[in-house]
Amino acid sequence: MTSESTLIEASLFPRLIVKTGGRVVREVELRSELSIGRAEDNDLQLSDPKASRHHAQLIPEGGVFVLTDLGSANGTRVNGLRIAEPHRLEHGDRIIIGDTELTYKEPGRAEQDTLSMEGAAPAAHPLMSSKERAAPSEKGASRGLLIGLILAATVLVVGIVAIIILLLRPGQPVSPTPTGLAVSVTAPVAGVTSAVTPGPTVVTATPETGAVDPQEMDNLLTQGVALTRRSKFEDAIAIYQDLVTRAPDDARPETGWAWALLLDEQATEALAHAQRAAELDPTSSEAAAVLARVYVELGDKTQALTWAQKAIELDSADAEAHAVLAEAYLLNGQTQDAVDEADLALVQDINNADVHRIRGWLYYAVDNDMGRAASELQIAAGLQPELWLRRHELGELLLDAEDYVTAIMAFQDALAIRPKAVTYSAIGEAYYQLGQYDQARASLQQSIAAGADNADTYALLGASYAQLGRCDEARNYYEQALSLDAAHPLALEAQALCQGGGPSPTPSATAASVVEPTPGSTSQATPASTSAATPQPTRTSAPAAKLRGQIAFPVWNASKGKYDTYLANADGSGRRLVAEEMRQPALRPDGSWLVLNGTRRNYEHLCLVQSNGTNLREITDFLEDGQPNWSPDGKTVVFASNRHGDKQFRIYFIDDVPYGGGKVEGRSLSYGPDDVRGQMPAWTADGRIVFRGCDLESPANDCNGTGLYIVSAAPGAHTPKRLTQHPEDTAPAVYGNTIAFMSNRDGTWEIYSMSLDGTGVKRLTNNAALDGLPVWSPDGKTIAFVSDQGGAWAVWAMSPNGANLRKLFPIGGGGLSADWQHERISWGQ
C-alpha cells in the first residue's frame, strides 16, 4: 500500500488535503474559521463548477473543527454521506464538494492512521448505485478496525472475492504533479479535465491467469459488443472484466467496457475505462472516440473536442469518430462544424446508428426541424432495436417537443427492453404535462423503487400528489426535493399549492383506463383509454410551453477579467460563443445581428456583429457608449453613454445602423432645455423609451437614479414622465402594455412588473437570491431573467404573472461578476 504524499511537512495544526482529479493540489493549515466555495472572498476558493459560491465553512470548537454546509446546491458529503447538520470532523474524514476531495488530518497522527488512497482499495463495481459507491472512508485505528471487523464478519465471502479481484488488477499509472513530488496511485476520477498523460506504471505481482489467444479474444470481444447492443450490459461487462484481468495490456476490453457503461448512461463510471484504453493504445481511433464521447456526456467541452479530433487524426475514415466529433462541436456551440461532420459520417457509414442519432439531434438543435429529427432517431432505433437508449432518446425528443402521448409510447418501448429509473421518471413527466396526475404518480413511484434519488423525480411526485389534493403525501416528496435543491421550482410550486389549501381531490383515471409504464408494455400501447374521458384535477397554472428563439447573454471570463458574449437556444441547446471580450448584448428581434459593448483591443466602442460571430465592426467612436437596445422593428438602436464632460449618462439613438461599415455619433434624447439623463433604455411598441432616469429639477441633481421614466423616442424635445419613485428601479423591458424591471426596493434584487402608466406594480420573484435583467420572449408569453438561485448563475424563466418558474440553462464560465446589474440579456427569433 502506498502512503499518501503531501506538500507540507508535519504541522502543529489540523490540515485539509485538497485533491482534484485524484491529485493533491494543495494543503491548508486550519488555525481559525475557514470558508470554502467558488467565490473569491472565500478563505479556500475552489475552481469547481459544482461548488456553490459560498458552499461550506469550518469553525473551531473545543479543539476540533466543525463542518457546516451553507445551503449549497449540490450538498456536502462526509465519508459518502450528505450532511444536513454541523458535523464534528475526525482524523481522516473525507469531505466531498462537487468534484473536489478534502481530507481532514489532525496533527501528530501516524501516517497509517490517515485515509487510505483510492489506488490501494478494491475498485467499485461500475454498475453499483451511487449510494453503494459512496462507502464510508476509513477512520483512526480503533474506529476503523471495529467497522472493518464488523463488515468483514458480515460479508466475508464478498470480501474474499474483492481481495482476489484486487490482486488480479494491474498497477495504475502515476500522473506527475506540477511540483514533481510523487503522489499515491489513483484511479482516474470523474470530472478530470486534464488530458490523459502517459506516465510511469507501478508494476505489481499478478497471479498467472493464462493468456488469451487472439481467436478467443476476438470471439469474446464480439460477444461483448452483441450483448451491449441487446442491453445486456452486466453480461457484457463481465466479459470485459475477465479480459482486462487476463490481458491487462490490451486496450480493446477497456474500450468495450467504456462503451457498455456509456450506453447504460453511466458516463462517470465509464471515464476510468476510457482513459485506460487511451493510455494502453494511443494509436487507437476507437479508444480516442470513446474517451471523447465520455467527455461529451460529462459536459467537458475542451477535452471532448481534443479527443474527438485525435480520433479523426488516427483514422479519418472512422464514421463513429466523425459522429463523436459532431457531438463535441455541438457541445462547443460550433453548429455548422457539427452539421458538416455528421453529414460526412453519414456518407462514410449510412448504417451507423450513432451517426443517425447525432444527425437527428442536430436537426432539432440547429434547424428546429422536429420531423426530420424524429425520423433520424427512429432510424437509429431501427438499426439497434434492442438497445434501450435508442428508444429512450426518441422519447426525450418527443417529450421536449410536447408530443407527450407519442413520447410515452417510445418510453414504454424502452422499458420493455430494459427497465430504468430515468425512463419511469420521463413517463411520469409526460403524464404530468398531460394533467393525468394519478398515472404520473404511479410511474414516478416506480422510478423511485428502481433507484431514482434526485430532486426532479421527487418534485414531480410531490407535485402530482399536490395536484390530486393529497398534500400529506405530497409533503414527503417535495420536502425531499427541496432538501436536494432548495430552489427547485416545481417543488416550490407543489409546496405553495399545498400551503394554499390545494385543489379539491378529483377522481382520476383508474388503473384499467390507462397503460401503466411496466417493462412488458409494447409500442402499440396507448397512454390512456379512448373509451372514457379522464377527469382532470384543477390546475394552478398551465404547463410551461416550449420556448422558441435564442437568448444572448454575457459570461464572465475570469482569466481575462472581461465578459464574453454567447448565444443559445431558449432551452440552452446550441450554445455558442459569438464575441470574445464583449458585453451587454442586444439581439435584433429577428435574431440576425447583435449590438455589443466592446472591451477588446481595437473594439472598445459599440460594436455590430452577425449572430454567427462574423462581420464584427465598431459603429460608434466613444469608449463610454454602452447598454444598447434595438427598436421592435429592428431599425434603430438606443443606447446610454456618459461621453459628455459632466460624466452623466444620457440617452442616444442610432437611426441608421451602419451595416456597411463606418461609425456614427448618434442623436441625443432631448427634453427641451437639455439632454435627457438616464441609463438602461428599453423600447415600447409605440415608439417610446422606458429608462432609469434622474430628476434634474431636484436640488441634489446628482443623477444617480430616481426611478423609471418614459418618454417619446421621436426627434425633437419631449417631456419624460416619471413612473416609479424608487432610485434602484432599473433594467426595464417592455412587451405590450407591461413593463418588467428589477429592483432591490424590498431588500434584495427581484423582478417586478407594472403597466406603462406606472400603475399595478407587482412583485414576480420572491427569494433570497439575486434576480434581475428581465427580458421578454418574442411572443410575450414568457419573461427570462438571470438568477444565482442554488449558488450558480443561470438564465431562468417564468410566466408574466410569476408562475411556472423554472431554470432554463446555466450561464456557465465565471457566471456574472460583481457589476452584473449593468449587464443585459436579450431574446430574439
mmCIF file of C-alpha atoms in Angstrom, residues 425-716:
data_model
loop_
_atom_site.group_PDB
_atom_site.id
_atom_site.type_symbol
_atom_site.label_atom_id
_atom_site.label_comp_id
_atom_site.label_asym_id
_atom_site.label_seq_id
_atom_site.Cartn_x
_atom_site.Cartn_y
_atom_site.Cartn_z
ATOM 1 C CA SER A 425 -39.358 9.398 -14.438
ATOM 2 C CA ALA A 426 -39.708 10.566 -18.037
ATOM 3 C CA ILE A 427 -43.070 8.808 -18.378
ATOM 4 C CA GLY A 428 -44.152 10.439 -15.146
ATOM 5 C CA GLU A 429 -43.221 13.859 -16.522
ATOM 6 C CA ALA A 430 -45.185 13.216 -19.718
ATOM 7 C CA TYR A 431 -48.287 12.164 -17.776
ATOM 8 C CA TYR A 432 -47.896 15.201 -15.523
ATOM 9 C CA GLN A 433 -47.796 17.533 -18.513
ATOM 10 C CA LEU A 434 -50.949 15.846 -19.812
ATOM 11 C CA GLY A 435 -52.635 16.574 -16.493
ATOM 12 C CA GLN A 436 -53.010 12.838 -15.751
ATOM 13 C CA TYR A 437 -51.640 13.079 -12.240
ATOM 14 C CA ASP A 438 -52.597 9.622 -11.000
ATOM 15 C CA GLN A 439 -50.726 7.989 -13.869
ATOM 16 C CA ALA A 440 -47.798 10.345 -13.253
ATOM 17 C CA ARG A 441 -47.773 9.333 -9.587
ATOM 18 C CA ALA A 442 -47.690 5.620 -10.442
ATOM 19 C CA SER A 443 -44.782 5.998 -12.875
ATOM 20 C CA LEU A 444 -42.779 8.193 -10.527
ATOM 21 C CA GLN A 445 -43.228 5.749 -7.654
ATOM 22 C CA GLN A 446 -41.864 3.020 -9.933
ATOM 23 C CA SER A 447 -38.909 5.277 -10.706
ATOM 24 C CA ILE A 448 -38.082 5.688 -7.035
ATOM 25 C CA ALA A 449 -38.484 1.951 -6.480
ATOM 26 C CA ALA A 450 -35.997 1.435 -9.331
ATOM 27 C CA GLY A 451 -33.418 3.616 -7.583
ATOM 28 C CA ALA A 452 -34.149 7.217 -8.602
ATOM 29 C CA ASP A 453 -32.800 9.615 -5.991
ATOM 30 C CA ASN A 454 -32.893 13.102 -7.459
ATOM 31 C CA ALA A 455 -34.692 16.365 -6.938
ATOM 32 C CA ASP A 456 -36.579 16.300 -10.252
ATOM 33 C CA THR A 457 -38.268 12.950 -9.588
ATOM 34 C CA TYR A 458 -39.174 13.843 -6.003
ATOM 35 C CA ALA A 459 -40.514 17.235 -7.122
ATOM 36 C CA LEU A 460 -42.655 15.692 -9.874
ATOM 37 C CA LEU A 461 -44.068 13.130 -7.469
ATOM 38 C CA GLY A 462 -44.751 15.794 -4.857
ATOM 39 C CA ALA A 463 -46.445 17.999 -7.457
ATOM 40 C CA SER A 464 -48.544 15.054 -8.695
ATOM 41 C CA TYR A 465 -49.809 14.350 -5.193
ATOM 42 C CA ALA A 466 -50.412 18.084 -4.661
ATOM 43 C CA GLN A 467 -52.496 18.298 -7.826
ATOM 44 C CA LEU A 468 -54.516 15.321 -6.565
ATOM 45 C CA GLY A 469 -55.180 17.135 -3.296
ATOM 46 C CA ARG A 470 -53.167 14.575 -1.297
ATOM 47 C CA CYS A 471 -50.910 17.055 0.444
ATOM 48 C CA ASP A 472 -49.845 14.834 3.330
ATOM 49 C CA GLU A 473 -48.206 12.514 0.814
ATOM 50 C CA ALA A 474 -47.058 15.390 -1.388
ATOM 51 C CA ARG A 475 -45.180 16.971 1.507
ATOM 52 C CA ASN A 476 -42.891 13.971 1.942
ATOM 53 C CA TYR A 477 -41.687 14.273 -1.636
ATOM 54 C CA TYR A 478 -41.462 17.998 -2.246
ATOM 55 C CA GLU A 479 -39.594 18.417 1.038
ATOM 56 C CA GLN A 480 -37.165 15.727 -0.091
ATOM 57 C CA ALA A 481 -36.710 17.600 -3.385
ATOM 58 C CA LEU A 482 -36.116 20.882 -1.560
ATOM 59 C CA SER A 483 -33.521 19.229 0.669
ATOM 60 C CA LEU A 484 -31.588 18.409 -2.507
ATOM 61 C CA ASP A 485 -32.337 21.687 -4.326
ATOM 62 C CA ALA A 486 -33.737 24.455 -2.153
ATOM 63 C CA ALA A 487 -34.773 26.474 -5.228
ATOM 64 C CA HIS A 488 -36.400 23.686 -7.233
ATOM 65 C CA PRO A 489 -39.281 25.497 -8.993
ATOM 66 C CA LEU A 490 -41.700 22.563 -9.238
ATOM 67 C CA ALA A 491 -41.113 21.557 -5.623
ATOM 68 C CA LEU A 492 -41.773 25.140 -4.551
ATOM 69 C CA GLU A 493 -44.912 25.188 -6.701
ATOM 70 C CA ALA A 494 -46.131 21.987 -5.019
ATOM 71 C CA GLN A 495 -45.370 23.452 -1.607
ATOM 72 C CA ALA A 496 -47.255 26.648 -2.433
ATOM 73 C CA LEU A 497 -50.190 24.667 -3.767
ATOM 74 C CA CYS A 498 -50.486 22.628 -0.582
ATOM 75 C CA GLN A 499 -49.895 25.549 1.758
ATOM 76 C CA GLY A 500 -52.617 27.397 -0.099
ATOM 77 C CA GLY A 501 -55.101 24.638 0.609
ATOM 78 C CA GLY A 502 -54.516 22.639 -2.554
ATOM 79 C CA PRO A 503 -57.055 21.668 -5.224
ATOM 80 C CA SER A 504 -60.084 19.665 -4.265
ATOM 81 C CA PRO A 505 -59.431 15.936 -4.675
ATOM 82 C CA THR A 506 -60.745 14.886 -8.041
ATOM 83 C CA PRO A 507 -61.381 11.317 -9.160
ATOM 84 C CA SER A 508 -58.620 10.277 -11.501
ATOM 85 C CA ALA A 509 -58.433 7.624 -14.115
ATOM 86 C CA THR A 510 -58.449 4.089 -12.814
ATOM 87 C CA ALA A 511 -55.681 1.636 -13.483
ATOM 88 C CA ALA A 512 -57.868 -0.106 -16.014
ATOM 89 C CA SER A 513 -58.259 3.023 -18.109
ATOM 90 C CA VAL A 514 -54.581 3.771 -18.611
ATOM 91 C CA VAL A 515 -51.497 1.999 -19.793
ATOM 92 C CA GLU A 516 -49.199 1.626 -16.802
ATOM 93 C CA PRO A 517 -45.495 2.010 -17.608
ATOM 94 C CA THR A 518 -44.409 -1.549 -16.978
ATOM 95 C CA PRO A 519 -41.498 -3.355 -18.586
ATOM 96 C CA GLY A 520 -43.822 -5.568 -20.570
ATOM 97 C CA SER A 521 -45.553 -2.793 -22.454
ATOM 98 C CA THR A 522 -45.286 -2.538 -26.234
ATOM 99 C CA SER A 523 -45.283 0.198 -28.811
ATOM 100 C CA GLN A 524 -48.929 -0.473 -29.662
ATOM 101 C CA ALA A 525 -49.986 0.620 -26.181
ATOM 102 C CA THR A 526 -51.610 3.990 -25.740
ATOM 103 C CA PRO A 527 -51.271 6.171 -22.667
ATOM 104 C CA ALA A 528 -54.974 6.409 -21.928
ATOM 105 C CA SER A 529 -58.152 4.644 -22.818
ATOM 106 C CA THR A 530 -60.161 6.249 -25.577
ATOM 107 C CA SER A 531 -63.410 4.782 -24.266
ATOM 108 C CA ALA A 532 -63.852 7.258 -21.444
ATOM 109 C CA ALA A 533 -62.678 10.759 -20.697
ATOM 110 C CA THR A 534 -60.149 11.131 -17.909
ATOM 111 C CA PRO A 535 -61.340 13.526 -15.184
ATOM 112 C CA GLN A 536 -58.836 16.317 -14.663
ATOM 113 C CA PRO A 537 -57.999 17.999 -11.348
ATOM 114 C CA THR A 538 -57.919 21.782 -11.145
ATOM 115 C CA ARG A 539 -54.567 23.254 -12.182
ATOM 116 C CA THR A 540 -52.986 26.294 -10.598
ATOM 117 C CA SER A 541 -51.024 27.057 -13.732
ATOM 118 C CA ALA A 542 -50.671 25.554 -17.172
ATOM 119 C CA PRO A 543 -47.550 23.550 -18.027
ATOM 120 C CA ALA A 544 -44.760 25.749 -19.309
ATOM 121 C CA ALA A 545 -44.854 25.926 -23.091
ATOM 122 C CA LYS A 546 -41.816 25.034 -25.166
ATOM 123 C CA LEU A 547 -39.763 28.176 -25.642
ATOM 124 C CA ARG A 548 -38.629 29.361 -29.060
ATOM 125 C CA GLY A 549 -35.951 31.727 -30.257
ATOM 126 C CA GLN A 550 -32.452 32.389 -28.943
ATOM 127 C CA ILE A 551 -31.074 34.236 -25.957
ATOM 128 C CA ALA A 552 -27.876 36.299 -25.936
ATOM 129 C CA PHE A 553 -26.083 36.560 -22.609
ATOM 130 C CA PRO A 554 -22.705 37.622 -21.161
ATOM 131 C CA VAL A 555 -20.371 35.141 -19.423
ATOM 132 C CA TRP A 556 -17.615 36.342 -17.121
ATOM 133 C CA ASN A 557 -14.170 35.178 -18.244
ATOM 134 C CA ALA A 558 -12.148 35.221 -15.032
ATOM 135 C CA SER A 559 -8.817 34.614 -16.781
ATOM 136 C CA LYS A 560 -9.259 37.778 -18.860
ATOM 137 C CA GLY A 561 -11.235 39.795 -16.334
ATOM 138 C CA LYS A 562 -13.816 40.564 -19.026
ATOM 139 C CA TYR A 563 -17.132 39.319 -20.360
ATOM 140 C CA ASP A 564 -17.621 37.171 -23.457
ATOM 141 C CA THR A 565 -20.970 37.045 -25.278
ATOM 142 C CA TYR A 566 -22.758 33.793 -26.049
ATOM 143 C CA LEU A 567 -25.933 32.778 -27.866
ATOM 144 C CA ALA A 568 -28.073 29.740 -27.089
ATOM 145 C CA ASN A 569 -31.490 28.438 -27.936
ATOM 146 C CA ALA A 570 -34.036 29.277 -25.275
ATOM 147 C CA ASP A 571 -33.707 25.781 -23.788
ATOM 148 C CA GLY A 572 -29.917 26.133 -23.521
ATOM 149 C CA SER A 573 -29.085 23.948 -26.526
ATOM 150 C CA GLY A 574 -26.927 25.196 -29.396
ATOM 151 C CA ARG A 575 -24.777 27.275 -27.062
ATOM 152 C CA ARG A 576 -22.041 29.114 -28.950
ATOM 153 C CA LEU A 577 -19.502 31.867 -28.403
ATOM 154 C CA VAL A 578 -20.348 34.891 -30.547
ATOM 155 C CA ALA A 579 -17.813 37.518 -29.491
ATOM 156 C CA GLU A 580 -14.944 37.483 -27.036
ATOM 157 C CA GLU A 581 -14.450 40.427 -24.691
ATOM 158 C CA MET A 582 -17.883 41.881 -25.478
ATOM 159 C CA ARG A 583 -20.692 42.612 -23.020
ATOM 160 C CA GLN A 584 -24.285 43.905 -22.752
ATOM 161 C CA PRO A 585 -25.542 42.004 -25.824
ATOM 162 C CA ALA A 586 -28.602 43.301 -27.671
ATOM 163 C CA LEU A 587 -30.029 40.799 -30.160
ATOM 164 C CA ARG A 588 -32.041 42.244 -33.025
ATOM 165 C CA PRO A 589 -35.635 40.964 -32.862
ATOM 166 C CA ASP A 590 -35.173 38.813 -35.982
ATOM 167 C CA GLY A 591 -32.061 37.226 -34.447
ATOM 168 C CA SER A 592 -29.704 38.216 -37.272
ATOM 169 C CA TRP A 593 -27.438 40.848 -35.653
ATOM 170 C CA LEU A 594 -26.216 41.892 -32.230
ATOM 171 C CA VAL A 595 -25.029 45.234 -30.917
ATOM 172 C CA LEU A 596 -22.444 44.868 -28.157
ATOM 173 C CA ASN A 597 -20.383 46.971 -25.784
ATOM 174 C CA GLY A 598 -16.831 46.164 -26.849
ATOM 175 C CA THR A 599 -13.985 45.805 -24.348
ATOM 176 C CA ARG A 600 -11.490 44.150 -26.722
ATOM 177 C CA ARG A 601 -8.435 45.945 -28.033
ATOM 178 C CA ASN A 602 -9.385 47.840 -31.222
ATOM 179 C CA TYR A 603 -13.061 47.065 -30.477
ATOM 180 C CA GLU A 604 -13.744 49.265 -27.453
ATOM 181 C CA HIS A 605 -16.899 51.087 -28.526
ATOM 182 C CA LEU A 606 -20.345 49.903 -29.582
ATOM 183 C CA CYS A 607 -19.872 47.033 -31.999
ATOM 184 C CA LEU A 608 -22.066 45.257 -34.537
ATOM 185 C CA VAL A 609 -21.737 41.541 -35.267
ATOM 186 C CA GLN A 610 -23.819 38.906 -37.007
ATOM 187 C CA SER A 611 -25.326 36.218 -34.787
ATOM 188 C CA ASN A 612 -22.936 33.623 -36.248
ATOM 189 C CA GLY A 613 -19.985 35.676 -34.967
ATOM 190 C CA THR A 614 -18.897 37.125 -38.317
ATOM 191 C CA ASN A 615 -18.607 40.701 -39.644
ATOM 192 C CA LEU A 616 -17.584 42.293 -36.357
ATOM 193 C CA ARG A 617 -17.103 46.058 -36.635
ATOM 194 C CA GLU A 618 -17.276 49.194 -34.464
ATOM 195 C CA ILE A 619 -20.174 51.558 -35.092
ATOM 196 C CA THR A 620 -19.512 54.383 -32.598
ATOM 197 C CA ASP A 621 -16.358 56.195 -31.509
ATOM 198 C CA PHE A 622 -16.758 56.697 -27.748
ATOM 199 C CA LEU A 623 -15.443 54.325 -25.084
ATOM 200 C CA GLU A 624 -18.317 55.306 -22.808
ATOM 201 C CA ASP A 625 -21.093 54.079 -25.125
ATOM 202 C CA GLY A 626 -22.985 51.037 -23.825
ATOM 203 C CA GLN A 627 -26.292 49.399 -22.811
ATOM 204 C CA PRO A 628 -27.647 49.148 -26.385
ATOM 205 C CA ASN A 629 -31.165 48.024 -27.283
ATOM 206 C CA TRP A 630 -32.977 47.517 -30.607
ATOM 207 C CA SER A 631 -36.300 49.017 -31.543
ATOM 208 C CA PRO A 632 -39.123 46.470 -32.055
ATOM 209 C CA ASP A 633 -38.839 46.852 -35.854
ATOM 210 C CA GLY A 634 -35.079 46.245 -35.744
ATOM 211 C CA LYS A 635 -34.267 49.541 -37.482
ATOM 212 C CA THR A 636 -32.985 51.757 -34.659
ATOM 213 C CA VAL A 637 -30.601 51.275 -31.738
ATOM 214 C CA VAL A 638 -30.908 53.184 -28.483
ATOM 215 C CA PHE A 639 -28.021 53.275 -26.010
ATOM 216 C CA ALA A 640 -26.671 55.113 -22.972
ATOM 217 C CA SER A 641 -23.362 56.948 -22.695
ATOM 218 C CA ASN A 642 -21.550 59.204 -20.234
ATOM 219 C CA ARG A 643 -19.291 60.593 -23.003
ATOM 220 C CA HIS A 644 -20.270 64.160 -22.000
ATOM 221 C CA GLY A 645 -17.869 66.202 -19.881
ATOM 222 C CA ASP A 646 -20.089 66.043 -16.781
ATOM 223 C CA LYS A 647 -19.964 62.207 -16.975
ATOM 224 C CA GLN A 648 -23.715 61.904 -16.510
ATOM 225 C CA PHE A 649 -25.426 59.215 -18.568
ATOM 226 C CA ARG A 650 -27.547 60.392 -21.490
ATOM 227 C CA ILE A 651 -29.767 58.529 -23.951
ATOM 228 C CA TYR A 652 -28.678 58.394 -27.630
ATOM 229 C CA PHE A 653 -30.094 56.886 -30.833
ATOM 230 C CA ILE A 654 -28.596 55.387 -33.986
ATOM 231 C CA ASP A 655 -31.356 55.881 -36.532
ATOM 232 C CA ASP A 656 -29.407 54.419 -39.449
ATOM 233 C CA VAL A 657 -27.390 51.403 -38.333
ATOM 234 C CA PRO A 658 -24.156 51.308 -40.422
ATOM 235 C CA TYR A 659 -24.287 47.681 -41.577
ATOM 236 C CA GLY A 660 -21.942 48.501 -44.433
ATOM 237 C CA GLY A 661 -19.265 49.990 -42.170
ATOM 238 C CA GLY A 662 -18.398 53.343 -40.641
ATOM 239 C CA LYS A 663 -19.061 54.988 -37.296
ATOM 240 C CA VAL A 664 -21.856 57.274 -36.143
ATOM 241 C CA GLU A 665 -22.191 59.635 -33.212
ATOM 242 C CA GLY A 666 -25.906 59.217 -32.657
ATOM 243 C CA ARG A 667 -28.514 61.800 -31.702
ATOM 244 C CA SER A 668 -29.260 62.585 -28.072
ATOM 245 C CA LEU A 669 -32.695 62.453 -26.487
ATOM 246 C CA SER A 670 -33.829 65.949 -25.545
ATOM 247 C CA TYR A 671 -36.456 67.299 -23.175
ATOM 248 C CA GLY A 672 -36.036 70.928 -24.374
ATOM 249 C CA PRO A 673 -33.644 72.733 -22.066
ATOM 250 C CA ASP A 674 -31.095 69.924 -22.107
ATOM 251 C CA ASP A 675 -30.496 66.255 -22.839
ATOM 252 C CA VAL A 676 -32.409 63.556 -21.010
ATOM 253 C CA ARG A 677 -30.258 61.872 -18.356
ATOM 254 C CA GLY A 678 -30.664 58.126 -17.960
ATOM 255 C CA GLN A 679 -29.463 54.564 -18.365
ATOM 256 C CA MET A 680 -30.714 51.079 -19.353
ATOM 257 C CA PRO A 681 -33.108 52.244 -22.103
ATOM 258 C CA ALA A 682 -35.827 49.930 -23.454
ATOM 259 C CA TRP A 683 -38.377 50.376 -26.241
ATOM 260 C CA THR A 684 -42.140 50.238 -26.175
ATOM 261 C CA ALA A 685 -44.138 49.056 -29.187
ATOM 262 C CA ASP A 686 -45.471 52.573 -29.814
ATOM 263 C CA GLY A 687 -42.021 54.194 -30.114
ATOM 264 C CA ARG A 688 -41.312 55.370 -26.583
ATOM 265 C CA ILE A 689 -38.354 54.727 -24.307
ATOM 266 C CA VAL A 690 -38.540 53.469 -20.718
ATOM 267 C CA PHE A 691 -35.314 54.112 -18.830
ATOM 268 C CA ARG A 692 -33.741 54.517 -15.424
ATOM 269 C CA GLY A 693 -33.592 58.291 -15.100
ATOM 270 C CA CYS A 694 -32.982 61.135 -12.719
ATOM 271 C CA ASP A 695 -34.835 64.259 -11.736
ATOM 272 C CA LEU A 696 -32.764 67.205 -12.981
ATOM 273 C CA GLU A 697 -35.037 69.642 -11.166
ATOM 274 C CA SER A 698 -34.220 68.192 -7.752
ATOM 275 C CA PRO A 699 -31.740 70.136 -5.577
ATOM 276 C CA ALA A 700 -29.309 67.202 -5.461
ATOM 277 C CA ASN A 701 -29.085 66.854 -9.243
ATOM 278 C CA ASP A 702 -26.594 64.002 -8.827
ATOM 279 C CA CYS A 703 -28.346 61.845 -11.419
ATOM 280 C CA ASN A 704 -27.698 58.561 -9.594
ATOM 281 C CA GLY A 705 -31.178 57.397 -10.485
ATOM 282 C CA THR A 706 -34.549 58.339 -9.079
ATOM 283 C CA GLY A 707 -36.785 55.719 -10.651
ATOM 284 C CA LEU A 708 -38.131 54.697 -14.038
ATOM 285 C CA TYR A 709 -39.292 57.194 -16.656
ATOM 286 C CA ILE A 710 -40.967 57.041 -20.072
ATOM 287 C CA VAL A 711 -40.534 59.442 -22.993
ATOM 288 C CA SER A 712 -41.049 59.568 -26.746
ATOM 289 C CA ALA A 713 -38.125 58.407 -28.899
ATOM 290 C CA ALA A 714 -39.054 60.672 -31.831
ATOM 291 C CA PRO A 715 -36.687 63.516 -32.807
ATOM 292 C CA GLY A 716 -37.389 66.794 -31.027
#
